[in-house]
Amino acid sequence: MGVQIALAPGDGIGPEIMDACIRIFAAAGVTEHLDFIPVDMGERVFAAGDARGITDEAVETIERTGLVYKGPMGTPIGGGGKSINVTLRKTFGAFANLRHFQSLPGVDTVFSRAGVPVDMYIVRENIEDTYGGIEHRLTNDVIECKRLISAPGCDQVHHFAFQTAASLGITKVHCAHKANIMKMTDGLFLERFRAEAQHYPGIEIADIIIDALCMNLVLKPQEYRMIVLPNLQGDIVSDLAAGLVGGLGFAPSANIGDHISIFEAVHGTAPDIAGKGVANPTSLLLSGLMLLRYLGMLKQAAIIENALLAALEAGIHTGDVKGKGEPVGTDAFAGAIIDRLGTTPKGKEARPVPTAATPNHTPPVRPHVNKLMRTFETVHSTHCGCDIYIGTTITPLELAQRLERIAQGTAFKLTMISNRGTQVWPSGSPYTEVVDYYRVRFELRDPAVMLGQIGQMPTIHLLTKVAEKFEVTDFQPLKMFDGRPGFSRAQGQ
Ligand code: NAD
């Protein structure tokens, strides 16, 4: 019996391109070593009324095999159904998304014409950030999305990035972030990047603010070999990078976890061309090659990649690709690759063919409980106040006067009111436009005496007093961690 892999063809163009990839795998002898087990997930499962978009049998197969090869899946827009793609990565702990973007022969791009080669890896954190999807409507006018970044979550992705860079011989890794604005969340992502880099003295590091990175990628993509990013920023930059090498049809991706890994095309279900037999299977095929390499089947991966490159070099391409000559359909493109198995492209792109050909994979052992990940275990934290979020349409000054009266006789004083993150009291500008959602900050009147002594109950009592008079939408204790504030300041504070 070969290595078992859960196979989900996907929605839209998914079945067409998956069929093409499996044909190529079979022709290259790959399927002698691998057993693809079909699993049911995606639009059909959503339509059958399962809001998870995945059947119990599919979950069981994935947990048992530890491997998924999947086509794109549609997400119902609006309503309760969450993206099955995101659910899979998060549920099974596939914490790092690795994508490879390379110039390909026969694929006409701005950079190929200018003779500028692109060959970069993007490592995107896959679980946290706004992709927690933790969203609430707070007031009539305001909706919130919580952005969570954890130290162990950062460590997992940075460790993976440096390990991968080392194994690929990459000597410089960039961390892209927005730590100048999100000083605490992106600040942590950057801090943990620098900490992990200490273990790799042979790899140079640099950090870059995400907006500058986007400009640089368009101006001089050849300067980047590996970029590691938080989830949302990584998602956006990945598509930008796909554009540099000819589009989404050429972008493979692997979602790697400690136990379960998912290999999938980056693009979506392309409903506009589904069923027409014209979709480009390259992205899904290259993702399959990442799977083969992950399993150690380096020889078959190189043979198939050389055949793909030879087909592209010969000018054979699907309709989404800007290239010479008439486009062909999905099946003909797959056939052209199969015809070239065992050949290499003439240009310098030819991949060396290693000898390793047998898969090596140990299926995961199902854990009894969820693993608790911890990084900073000895931190000392003390309560020093709270932020209370209030839904109201009164003015900042009126709000401040009423809250000061409420705080009389408590251990806390009102120190700041902000609206959409900008301070509007005690100082601020009347030009700052406000909405019906304020953050009001209470801090200890006498921190020198009280710090470390109050615990959380006094802030809960204060919250109760405020809640008697105002509509409270959220509450956040303020804490010091090893003497450093665990909260940000408002803009203008
Ligand atoms: P899309 O990637 O499906 O399509 C964007 C454009 O690229 C379309 O014009 C499409 O025809 C073209 N395109 C995409 N893949 C192609 C291919 N292999 N060959 C030729 N042309 C291709 O993005 P979208 O329209 O925003 O999303 C459609 C659906 O896909 C949505 O339900 C979305 O949620 C889902 N989606 C899934 C994934 C995934 O499964 N990982 C990723 C992105 C979007």
Coordinates of C-alpha atoms and ligand atoms in Angstrom, one line a residue:
M1 CA 0.0 0.0 0.0
G2 CA 1.3 3.5 -0.9
V3 CA 1.2 6.6 1.2
Q4 CA -2.4 7.7 1.7
I5 CA -3.5 11.2 0.8
A6 CA -6.9 12.7 1.1
L7 CA -7.9 14.1 -2.4
A8 CA -10.5 16.9 -2.7
P9 CA -10.9 17.9 -6.4
G10 CA -12.7 21.1 -5.4
D11 CA -15.4 23.3 -7.0
G12 CA -15.7 25.2 -10.3
I13 CA -12.6 24.4 -12.3
G14 CA -11.3 22.2 -9.5
P15 CA -12.3 18.8 -10.9
E16 CA -11.0 19.6 -14.4
I17 CA -7.5 20.7 -13.2
M18 CA -7.3 17.9 -10.6
D19 CA -8.1 15.3 -13.3
A20 CA -5.3 16.7 -15.5
C21 CA -2.8 16.6 -12.5
I22 CA -3.7 13.0 -11.6
R23 CA -3.3 12.0 -15.2
I24 CA 0.2 13.5 -15.3
F25 CA 1.0 11.8 -11.9
A26 CA -0.1 8.5 -13.2
A27 CA 1.9 8.8 -16.4
A28 CA 5.0 9.7 -14.3
G29 CA 4.6 6.6 -12.2
V30 CA 3.8 8.6 -9.1
T31 CA 0.4 6.9 -8.4
E32 CA 2.3 3.6 -7.9
H33 CA 3.5 5.0 -4.6
L34 CA 0.6 7.1 -3.5
D35 CA -3.1 6.2 -2.8
F36 CA -5.4 9.2 -3.3
I37 CA -8.5 8.8 -1.2
P38 CA -11.4 11.0 -2.5
V39 CA -13.0 13.1 0.2
D40 CA -16.1 15.3 0.1
M41 CA -15.9 19.0 1.0
G42 CA -16.8 22.4 -0.5
E43 CA -19.9 23.8 -2.3
R44 CA -21.8 20.5 -2.4
V45 CA -21.4 20.0 1.3
F46 CA -22.5 23.6 2.0
A47 CA -25.5 23.1 -0.3
A48 CA -26.5 20.0 1.6
G49 CA -26.8 22.2 4.7
D50 CA -23.5 21.5 6.5
A51 CA -22.2 25.0 7.5
R52 CA -18.7 23.5 8.0
G53 CA -18.5 22.6 4.3
I54 CA -16.7 19.3 5.1
T55 CA -18.1 15.8 5.9
D56 CA -17.2 13.8 9.0
E57 CA -15.7 11.1 6.8
A58 CA -13.5 13.7 5.1
V59 CA -12.3 15.0 8.6
E60 CA -11.5 11.4 9.6
T61 CA -9.5 10.7 6.4
I62 CA -7.5 13.9 6.8
E63 CA -6.7 13.2 10.4
R64 CA -5.7 9.7 9.6
T65 CA -3.5 10.4 6.6
G66 CA -2.1 13.8 7.6
L67 CA -2.0 14.9 4.0
V68 CA -4.5 16.7 1.7
Y69 CA -4.2 17.5 -2.0
K70 CA -7.0 19.8 -2.9
G71 CA -8.4 22.0 -5.7
P72 CA -10.0 25.3 -5.0
M73 CA -13.2 25.5 -3.0
G74 CA -15.9 28.1 -3.2
T75 CA -17.0 30.0 -0.1
P76 CA -20.7 31.1 0.2
I77 CA -20.5 35.0 0.3
G78 CA -22.3 36.4 3.4
G79 CA -24.4 34.0 5.5
G80 CA -22.9 31.6 8.1
G81 CA -20.6 29.4 5.9
K82 CA -16.9 30.1 6.5
S83 CA -14.2 29.5 3.9
I84 CA -13.5 25.8 3.9
N85 CA -9.9 26.6 2.8
V86 CA -9.3 28.7 5.9
T87 CA -11.2 26.2 8.1
L88 CA -8.9 23.4 7.0
R89 CA -5.7 25.3 7.6
K90 CA -6.8 26.4 11.1
T91 CA -8.5 23.3 12.3
F92 CA -5.6 21.0 11.4
G93 CA -2.9 23.4 12.5
A94 CA -1.3 24.0 9.1
F95 CA 0.4 27.1 10.5
A96 CA 2.7 28.1 7.6
N97 CA 1.7 28.8 4.0
L98 CA 4.6 28.4 1.6
R99 CA 4.3 29.7 -1.9
H100 CA 6.9 29.7 -4.6
F101 CA 6.8 32.3 -7.4
Q102 CA 9.2 31.7 -10.3
S103 CA 9.6 33.0 -13.8
L104 CA 8.6 30.3 -16.2
P105 CA 9.8 29.8 -19.8
G106 CA 7.2 30.8 -22.4
V107 CA 5.2 32.8 -19.9
D108 CA 5.3 36.4 -21.1
T109 CA 5.5 39.0 -18.2
V110 CA 6.9 42.5 -17.8
F111 CA 9.9 41.0 -16.0
S112 CA 10.5 38.1 -18.5
R113 CA 10.6 40.7 -21.3
A114 CA 13.1 42.9 -19.3
G115 CA 15.3 39.8 -18.6
V116 CA 14.6 40.1 -14.8
P117 CA 14.3 36.6 -13.3
V118 CA 11.8 36.2 -10.4
D119 CA 12.4 33.4 -7.9
M120 CA 11.0 34.0 -4.5
Y121 CA 9.2 32.1 -1.7
I122 CA 6.5 33.7 0.5
V123 CA 5.9 32.3 3.9
R124 CA 2.6 33.4 5.4
E125 CA 1.4 32.8 8.9
N126 CA -1.8 30.9 8.3
I127 CA -3.8 30.7 11.5
E128 CA -3.9 34.1 13.3
D129 CA -4.3 37.8 12.5
T130 CA -7.7 38.9 11.4
Y131 CA -8.3 35.5 9.9
G132 CA -9.5 34.4 13.3
G133 CA -12.7 35.9 11.8
I134 CA -13.6 37.2 15.3
E135 CA -16.0 39.9 14.4
H136 CA -18.8 41.6 16.3
R137 CA -21.3 44.4 15.6
L138 CA -20.8 46.7 18.5
T139 CA -23.2 49.6 17.9
N140 CA -25.4 50.8 15.1
D141 CA -22.5 52.0 13.2
V142 CA -19.4 50.1 14.2
I143 CA -18.2 46.5 13.6
E144 CA -15.0 45.1 15.0
C145 CA -12.6 42.4 13.9
K146 CA -10.2 41.2 16.5
R147 CA -6.6 40.7 15.4
L148 CA -4.8 38.1 17.4
I149 CA -1.0 37.5 17.1
S150 CA 0.6 35.1 19.6
A151 CA 4.3 34.5 20.4
P152 CA 4.1 30.7 19.8
G153 CA 2.2 31.3 16.6
C154 CA 4.9 33.7 15.4
D155 CA 7.6 31.2 16.5
Q156 CA 6.1 28.3 14.5
V157 CA 6.0 30.3 11.2
H158 CA 9.5 31.9 11.7
H159 CA 11.0 28.6 12.6
F160 CA 9.5 27.0 9.5
A161 CA 10.7 29.9 7.3
F162 CA 14.3 29.7 8.4
Q163 CA 14.4 25.9 8.2
T164 CA 13.0 26.1 4.7
A165 CA 15.4 28.8 3.7
A166 CA 18.3 26.8 5.0
S167 CA 17.2 23.7 3.2
L168 CA 16.8 25.6 -0.1
G169 CA 20.1 27.4 0.2
I170 CA 18.5 30.8 0.6
T171 CA 20.8 33.2 2.3
K172 CA 18.6 36.2 3.0
V173 CA 15.1 36.3 4.5
H174 CA 12.9 39.4 4.8
C175 CA 10.2 40.0 7.4
A176 CA 7.4 42.3 6.2
H177 CA 5.2 44.0 8.7
K178 CA 3.4 47.2 9.7
A179 CA 5.0 47.4 13.2
N180 CA 5.3 51.2 12.8
I181 CA 1.5 51.4 13.3
M182 CA 0.5 48.1 14.9
K183 CA 3.4 48.4 17.4
M184 CA 2.3 45.5 19.6
T185 CA 0.9 42.9 17.2
D186 CA 3.2 43.3 14.3
G187 CA 5.9 44.4 16.8
L188 CA 5.7 40.9 18.3
F189 CA 5.8 39.3 14.9
L190 CA 9.0 41.2 14.1
E191 CA 10.6 40.7 17.5
R192 CA 10.1 36.9 17.3
F193 CA 11.5 36.9 13.7
R194 CA 14.7 38.5 15.0
A195 CA 14.8 36.1 17.9
E196 CA 14.5 33.0 15.6
A197 CA 17.1 34.4 13.2
Q198 CA 19.7 34.1 16.0
H199 CA 19.7 30.4 15.4
Y200 CA 20.7 30.8 11.7
P201 CA 24.0 32.8 11.6
G202 CA 24.4 31.9 7.9
I203 CA 21.2 33.7 6.9
E204 CA 21.1 37.4 6.6
I205 CA 17.8 39.1 7.7
A206 CA 16.1 42.3 6.9
D207 CA 12.7 43.8 7.8
I208 CA 10.6 46.0 5.6
I209 CA 7.3 47.8 6.1
I210 CA 4.6 46.2 4.0
D211 CA 3.7 49.1 1.8
A212 CA 7.4 49.7 0.9
L213 CA 7.6 46.0 0.1
C214 CA 4.7 46.2 -2.3
M215 CA 6.5 49.0 -4.2
N216 CA 9.8 47.2 -4.2
L217 CA 8.3 43.9 -5.4
V218 CA 7.0 45.8 -8.5
L219 CA 10.2 47.7 -9.0
K220 CA 12.9 45.1 -8.2
P221 CA 11.4 41.6 -7.4
Q222 CA 14.8 40.0 -8.1
E223 CA 16.1 41.3 -4.7
Y224 CA 13.8 39.1 -2.7
R225 CA 14.3 35.3 -2.1
M226 CA 12.1 34.7 0.9
I227 CA 9.6 36.9 2.7
V228 CA 7.7 36.0 5.9
L229 CA 4.5 37.8 6.7
P230 CA 1.5 37.8 9.0
N231 CA -1.7 36.3 7.6
L232 CA -3.6 39.1 5.9
Q233 CA -0.6 40.9 4.6
G234 CA 0.8 37.6 3.4
D235 CA -2.4 36.8 1.6
I236 CA -2.4 40.1 -0.3
V237 CA 1.4 40.0 -1.1
S238 CA 1.0 36.4 -2.4
D239 CA -1.4 37.5 -5.1
L240 CA 0.9 40.4 -5.9
A241 CA 3.8 38.0 -6.3
A242 CA 1.6 35.7 -8.5
G243 CA 1.1 38.7 -10.8
L244 CA 4.9 39.1 -11.2
V245 CA 5.2 35.6 -12.7
G246 CA 2.2 35.5 -14.9
G247 CA -0.9 35.2 -12.7
L248 CA -2.6 33.0 -10.3
G249 CA -2.5 30.0 -12.6
F250 CA 1.3 29.7 -11.9
A251 CA 1.2 29.9 -8.1
P252 CA 1.6 26.7 -6.0
S253 CA 1.1 26.6 -2.3
A254 CA 1.7 24.2 0.6
N255 CA 0.1 24.7 4.0
I256 CA 2.5 23.0 6.4
G257 CA 1.7 21.9 10.0
D258 CA 3.4 19.6 12.5
H259 CA 0.9 16.8 11.8
I260 CA -1.3 17.7 8.8
S261 CA -0.2 19.5 5.6
I262 CA -2.4 20.7 2.8
F263 CA -1.2 21.2 -0.8
E264 CA -3.4 23.4 -3.0
A265 CA -3.6 25.9 -5.8
V266 CA -3.6 29.5 -4.8
H267 CA -6.3 30.6 -7.2
G268 CA -10.0 30.2 -6.6
T269 CA -12.7 28.2 -8.4
A270 CA -12.8 30.5 -11.5
P271 CA -16.6 30.2 -11.9
D272 CA -16.3 32.3 -15.1
I273 CA -14.5 29.5 -17.0
A274 CA -15.6 26.4 -15.0
G275 CA -16.8 23.5 -17.2
K276 CA -15.2 25.0 -20.4
G277 CA -12.1 22.9 -20.3
V278 CA -9.8 25.9 -20.6
A279 CA -8.4 26.3 -17.0
N280 CA -4.7 26.2 -16.4
P281 CA -3.7 23.3 -14.2
T282 CA -0.1 24.6 -13.6
S283 CA -0.8 26.0 -10.1
L284 CA -2.3 22.8 -8.9
L285 CA 0.4 20.7 -10.6
L286 CA 3.2 22.7 -9.0
S287 CA 1.4 22.3 -5.6
G288 CA 1.4 18.6 -6.3
L289 CA 5.1 18.8 -6.9
M290 CA 5.5 20.5 -3.5
L291 CA 3.6 17.5 -2.1
L292 CA 6.0 15.1 -3.8
R293 CA 9.0 16.9 -2.6
Y294 CA 7.6 17.1 0.9
L295 CA 7.3 13.3 0.8
G296 CA 10.8 12.9 -0.6
M297 CA 9.8 11.9 -4.1
L298 CA 12.4 14.4 -5.5
K299 CA 13.1 12.4 -8.7
Q300 CA 9.4 12.3 -9.9
A301 CA 8.9 15.9 -8.9
A302 CA 11.9 17.0 -11.0
I303 CA 10.9 14.9 -14.0
I304 CA 7.4 16.3 -14.0
E305 CA 8.6 19.9 -13.5
N306 CA 11.1 19.6 -16.4
A307 CA 8.2 18.2 -18.6
L308 CA 6.0 21.2 -17.6
L309 CA 8.9 23.7 -18.3
A310 CA 9.6 22.0 -21.7
A311 CA 5.9 22.3 -22.6
L312 CA 5.8 26.0 -21.7
E313 CA 9.1 26.6 -23.5
A314 CA 7.6 25.1 -26.6
G315 CA 4.9 27.8 -26.4
I316 CA 2.1 25.5 -25.3
H317 CA -0.2 27.3 -22.9
T318 CA -3.7 27.8 -21.7
G319 CA -5.8 30.9 -22.5
D320 CA -5.1 32.8 -19.3
V321 CA -1.4 32.9 -20.2
K322 CA 0.2 35.7 -22.3
G323 CA 2.4 33.7 -24.6
K324 CA 3.0 33.1 -28.3
G325 CA 0.7 31.1 -30.4
E326 CA -2.9 29.8 -29.9
P327 CA -3.9 28.7 -26.5
V328 CA -4.9 25.0 -25.8
G329 CA -7.4 23.5 -23.4
T330 CA -6.7 21.9 -20.0
D331 CA -6.6 18.3 -21.4
A332 CA -4.3 19.2 -24.3
F333 CA -2.0 21.0 -22.0
A334 CA -1.8 18.0 -19.6
G335 CA -1.2 15.8 -22.7
A336 CA 1.7 18.0 -23.8
I337 CA 3.3 17.6 -20.4
I338 CA 2.8 13.8 -20.5
D339 CA 4.4 13.7 -23.9
R340 CA 7.5 15.5 -22.6
L341 CA 8.0 13.4 -19.4
G342 CA 11.7 12.4 -19.4
T343 CA 12.8 15.5 -21.5
T344 CA 14.2 18.8 -20.1
P345 CA 13.8 22.4 -21.3
K346 CA 16.6 23.7 -23.3
G347 CA 17.0 26.9 -21.3
K348 CA 18.8 27.3 -18.0
E349 CA 15.5 26.4 -16.1
A350 CA 16.1 22.7 -16.4
R351 CA 15.9 21.1 -13.0
P352 CA 18.5 18.5 -11.9
V353 CA 16.9 15.1 -11.4
P354 CA 17.9 13.7 -8.0
T355 CA 17.7 10.0 -7.3
A356 CA 15.3 10.0 -4.2
A357 CA 12.1 8.4 -5.5
T358 CA 10.3 6.6 -2.6
P359 CA 7.9 8.5 -0.3
N360 CA 8.7 8.8 3.3
H361 CA 5.7 9.8 5.5
T362 CA 4.6 8.8 9.0
P363 CA 0.8 9.4 9.4
P364 CA 0.0 11.5 12.5
V365 CA -0.8 9.9 15.9
R366 CA -4.1 11.4 17.0
P367 CA -3.4 13.5 20.2
H368 CA -5.7 12.9 23.2
V369 CA -6.0 16.6 24.1
N370 CA -5.3 19.9 22.3
K371 CA -1.7 20.9 22.6
L372 CA -1.1 24.1 24.7
M373 CA 1.6 26.2 23.0
R374 CA 3.5 28.5 25.4
T375 CA 6.5 30.8 24.9
F376 CA 6.8 33.3 27.8
E377 CA 6.2 31.2 30.9
T378 CA 7.6 33.3 33.6
V379 CA 6.0 36.7 32.9
H380 CA 4.7 38.6 36.0
S381 CA 1.5 40.6 35.2
T382 CA -0.3 43.1 37.3
H383 CA -3.6 44.9 36.8
C384 CA -3.4 48.7 36.5
G385 CA -6.8 49.7 35.0
C386 CA -9.2 49.0 32.2
D387 CA -10.5 50.2 28.9
I388 CA -14.3 50.1 28.7
Y389 CA -16.0 50.5 25.3
I390 CA -19.2 52.4 25.3
G391 CA -21.9 52.8 22.6
T392 CA -23.2 56.4 22.8
T393 CA -23.8 59.5 20.7
I394 CA -23.0 62.1 23.4
T395 CA -20.0 64.4 23.0
P396 CA -16.6 63.4 24.4
L397 CA -16.8 66.2 27.0
E398 CA -20.2 65.2 28.3
L399 CA -19.1 61.6 28.4
A400 CA -16.0 62.5 30.3
Q401 CA -17.9 64.5 32.9
R402 CA -20.4 61.7 33.5
L403 CA -17.6 59.1 33.8
E404 CA -15.6 61.2 36.2
R405 CA -18.6 61.3 38.5
I406 CA -19.0 57.5 38.2
A407 CA -15.3 57.0 39.1
Q408 CA -15.4 59.1 42.2
G409 CA -14.6 57.1 45.3
T410 CA -13.0 54.2 43.3
A411 CA -9.3 53.4 42.9
F412 CA -9.4 54.6 39.3
K413 CA -9.5 57.9 37.5
L414 CA -10.5 58.6 33.9
T415 CA -7.3 59.2 31.9
M416 CA -8.3 59.1 28.3
I417 CA -11.2 58.8 25.8
S418 CA -10.6 57.9 22.2
N419 CA -12.8 57.4 19.2
R420 CA -11.7 55.1 16.4
G421 CA -8.3 55.0 18.1
T422 CA -7.8 58.8 18.2
Q423 CA -7.8 60.7 21.5
V424 CA -10.7 63.1 21.9
W425 CA -10.3 63.8 25.7
P426 CA -8.7 65.3 27.7
S427 CA -7.1 66.9 24.7
G428 CA -8.0 66.5 21.0
S429 CA -9.3 68.4 18.1
P430 CA -12.9 69.3 17.3
Y431 CA -12.1 68.4 13.7
T432 CA -11.8 64.7 14.8
E433 CA -15.0 63.1 13.5
V434 CA -16.5 60.6 15.9
V435 CA -18.8 57.6 15.7
D436 CA -21.1 56.1 18.2
Y437 CA -18.4 54.0 19.9
Y438 CA -15.9 55.3 22.5
R439 CA -13.0 53.7 24.3
V440 CA -12.7 55.1 27.8
R441 CA -9.6 54.4 29.8
F442 CA -9.4 54.2 33.6
E443 CA -6.1 53.9 35.4
L444 CA -5.1 53.6 39.0
R445 CA -5.2 56.9 40.9
D446 CA -2.1 55.9 42.8
P447 CA -0.2 53.3 40.9
A448 CA 2.8 53.5 43.2
V449 CA 0.7 52.2 46.1
M450 CA -1.8 50.0 44.3
L451 CA 0.1 48.3 41.4
G452 CA 0.3 44.6 41.9
Q453 CA -2.3 44.6 44.7
I454 CA -5.7 45.0 43.1
G455 CA -6.3 41.9 40.9
Q456 CA -9.1 42.1 38.4
M457 CA -12.2 42.5 40.7
P458 CA -11.9 46.3 41.3
T459 CA -12.0 46.9 37.5
I460 CA -15.0 44.6 37.2
H461 CA -16.8 46.6 39.9
L462 CA -16.0 49.8 38.0
L463 CA -17.4 48.1 34.8
T464 CA -20.6 47.3 36.7
K465 CA -21.0 51.0 37.8
V466 CA -20.4 52.2 34.2
A467 CA -22.8 49.6 32.8
E468 CA -25.5 51.0 35.1
K469 CA -25.4 54.2 33.2
F470 CA -24.1 53.3 29.7
E471 CA -24.3 50.7 27.0
V472 CA -21.1 48.7 27.4
T473 CA -19.9 47.0 24.2
D474 CA -16.6 45.6 25.4
F475 CA -14.2 45.5 28.3
Q476 CA -10.4 45.1 28.4
P477 CA -8.4 44.9 31.6
L478 CA -5.1 46.9 31.4
K479 CA -2.1 45.0 32.6
M480 CA 1.6 45.5 33.1
F481 CA 3.7 42.6 32.0
D482 CA 7.1 42.4 33.7
G483 CA 6.7 46.2 34.3
R484 CA 5.9 47.0 30.7
P485 CA 2.4 48.2 29.7
G486 CA 0.5 45.6 27.8
F487 CA -1.6 48.1 25.9
S488 CA -1.2 50.7 23.2
R489 CA -1.7 54.4 23.5
A490 CA -4.3 56.3 21.5
Q491 CA -3.3 58.4 18.5
G492 CA -2.5 61.8 19.9
Q493 CA -2.1 60.6 23.5
Ligands
NAD1 P1 -10.5 33.1 -8.8 O1 -9.1 32.8 -8.5 O2 -11.4 32.0 -8.9 O3 -10.6 33.9 -10.2 C1 -10.0 35.1 -10.5 C2 -9.7 35.2 -12.0 O4 -8.6 34.3 -12.3 C3 -10.8 34.7 -12.9 O5 -10.9 35.5 -14.0 C4 -10.5 33.3 -13.3 O6 -11.0 32.9 -14.5 C5 -9.0 33.4 -13.3 N1 -8.4 32.1 -12.9 C6 -8.2 31.6 -11.7 N2 -7.6 30.4 -11.7 C7 -7.4 30.1 -13.0 C8 -6.8 29.0 -13.7 N3 -6.3 27.9 -13.0 N4 -6.8 29.0 -15.0 C9 -7.2 30.1 -15.7 N5 -7.8 31.2 -15.1 C10 -7.9 31.2 -13.8 O7 -11.0 34.2 -7.7 P2 -12.5 34.7 -7.3 O8 -13.3 34.8 -8.6 O9 -12.2 35.8 -6.5 O10 -13.1 33.5 -6.4 C11 -14.0 32.5 -6.9 C12 -14.3 31.6 -5.8 O11 -13.1 30.9 -5.4 C13 -14.8 32.2 -4.5 O12 -15.8 31.4 -3.9 C14 -13.6 32.2 -3.5 O13 -14.0 32.1 -2.2 C15 -12.9 30.9 -4.0 N6 -11.5 30.9 -3.7 C16 -10.9 29.7 -3.3 C17 -9.6 29.7 -3.0 C18 -9.0 28.3 -2.6 O14 -9.7 27.3 -2.7 N7 -7.8 28.3 -2.0 C19 -8.8 30.8 -3.2 C20 -9.3 32.0 -3.6 C21 -10.7 32.0 -3.9

